[in-house]
Phi, psi and omega in degrees: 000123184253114158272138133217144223220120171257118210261137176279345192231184137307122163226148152297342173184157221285305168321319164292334137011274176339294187283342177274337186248009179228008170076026170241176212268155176270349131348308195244342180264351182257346214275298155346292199292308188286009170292322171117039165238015150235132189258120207232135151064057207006050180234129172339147149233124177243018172219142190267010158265049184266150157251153160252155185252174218245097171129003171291158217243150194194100176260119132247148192273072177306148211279167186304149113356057196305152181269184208279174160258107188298090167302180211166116169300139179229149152278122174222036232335085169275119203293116164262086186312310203208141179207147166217178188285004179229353158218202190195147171229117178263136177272088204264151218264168176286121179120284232260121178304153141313274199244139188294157180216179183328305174283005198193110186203359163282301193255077172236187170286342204264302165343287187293351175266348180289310161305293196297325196235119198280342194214147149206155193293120160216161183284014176122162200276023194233004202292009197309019165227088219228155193046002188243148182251349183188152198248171164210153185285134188334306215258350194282177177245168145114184157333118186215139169254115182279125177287109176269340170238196212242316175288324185275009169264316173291332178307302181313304180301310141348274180327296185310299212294323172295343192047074140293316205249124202261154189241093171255122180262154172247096156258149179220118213238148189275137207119197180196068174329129170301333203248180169247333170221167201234058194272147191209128169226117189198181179274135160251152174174163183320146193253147226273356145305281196247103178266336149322355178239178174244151202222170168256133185244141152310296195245164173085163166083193207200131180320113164253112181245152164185147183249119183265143172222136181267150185269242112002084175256179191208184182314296173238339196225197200181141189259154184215152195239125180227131161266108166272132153288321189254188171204066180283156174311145168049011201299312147015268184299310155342291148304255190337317141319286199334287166325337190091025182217029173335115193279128194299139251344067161253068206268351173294310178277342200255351218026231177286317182314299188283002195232163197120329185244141145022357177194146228262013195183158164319136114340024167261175187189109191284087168247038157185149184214103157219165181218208156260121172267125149344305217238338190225029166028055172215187201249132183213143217206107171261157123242186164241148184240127182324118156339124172308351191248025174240335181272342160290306191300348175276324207270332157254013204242311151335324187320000000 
């Protein structure tokens, strides 16, 4: 839905802006803003302390109304590595949304913790990511810590927001690096084109970091162990493009160089998580063991 709105005063910022003349939260006006769904003076705005002056022009689109969503427990035969009474850590399968969306609301991860778990945290009946503190991408695989009660999701979310909590990916990836480790640090943010993908930007974007240790090498490709600090969309996958080296059936990011090969999805995989646990005042250490179809994809790539 597109309003436009011509400000009559000064604000200090784009967000309060929002919120005072369309009755939202500023949350949610800055949430907007970084969708790449506002425009000031028909020019992008991507940061909501942008100000406005008193005769700019403001077009926004606001996203649709969602109807509400019916969760439902599903079996999906979900692997639980660890549960205590206050989280739970799952080896979530390649294929599977985190969470519902319009279009998909039945086969998620969320289904399946419903099914799996006598307990998971949500905020009210309006909740539909219920248990979750941190995402991995449909196609991606591996490790996740699930909330089962509400303080320990915000406590988990802590940890994440603090980079607290340590993060290891298994990728395998196409190319023949010169180095053995790698460290990349740069801005990541929506890419100024293709706004569905993510980009390393000059200007803009938000700090990303990851340290690659090469594993394995082969023929054409290569296995890597990637430590994230930060934990932006898609960054990983990012990087590795970035780098020349596109984790393999990664056709958003990687093109044609990444396709080709032996498996149906990116070759990623979160297999170890550890942190200081909160609730039980010791150091906990998950790992997951690579998916058969990255343990095929070595196998041939070994030949």
């Amino acid at each position: 839905m597109h309003k436009r709105f011509a400000s009559d005063k000064y604000f200090k910022r784009l967000d309060i802006c929002l919120s005072e003349n369309f009755d939202i939260s500023r949350s949610f006006s800055s949430e907007i803003v970084k969708d790449g769904r506002v425009y000031l003076n028909s020019n992008e705005i991507k940061k909501a302390s942008a100000s406005v002056q008193e005769g700019d022009v403001l077009d926004i689109y606001f996203p649709e109304e969602k109807e509400k969503i019916q969760l439902r427990p599903v079996d999906l035969n979900l692997r639980v590595v660890y549960e205590n009474e206050w989280y739970a850590v799952v080896d979530k399968p390649a294929g599977i949304a985190v969470h519902p969306s319009e279009s998909n609301n039945n086969i998620t991860l969320v289904n399946a913790l419903l099914y799996s778990l006598e307990s998971v945290a949500s905020e009210g009946e309006g909740d539909d990511r219920p248990g979750i503190v941190h995402r991995l991408d449909k196609d991606t695989s591996g490790l996740l810590i699930v909330a089962k009660t509400f303080d320990a999701k915000k406590k988990l979310q802590g940890l994440f927001k603090n980079r607290k909590i340590s993060k290891k990916y298994i990728c395998i990836c196409a190319g023949n690096p010169i180095e053995n480790i790698y460290e990349i640090e740069n801005m990541v943010g929506r890419h100024p084109v293709t706004r569905y993908k993510m980009a390393v930007l000059k200007e803009g974007g938000r700090f990303a970091k990851s340290r690659v240790v090469v594993m394995e090498r082969y023929e054409s490709a290569f296995k890597a162990e990637v430590k994230i600090f930060t934990g932006r969309t898609h960054q990983i996958r990012v990087h590795m493009a970035h780098l020349g080296f596109p984790i393999i059936g990664d056709s958003l990011y990687g093109g044609k160089k990444a396709t080709g090969y032996p498996i149906q999805r990116q070759a990623l995989h979160s297999f170890s998580l550890s942190f200081f646990c909160p609730f039980e005042r010791k150091e906990v250490y998950f790992e997951a063991e690579l998916p058969a179809d990255m343990k095929k994809l070595l196998n041939v790539l070994a030949e």
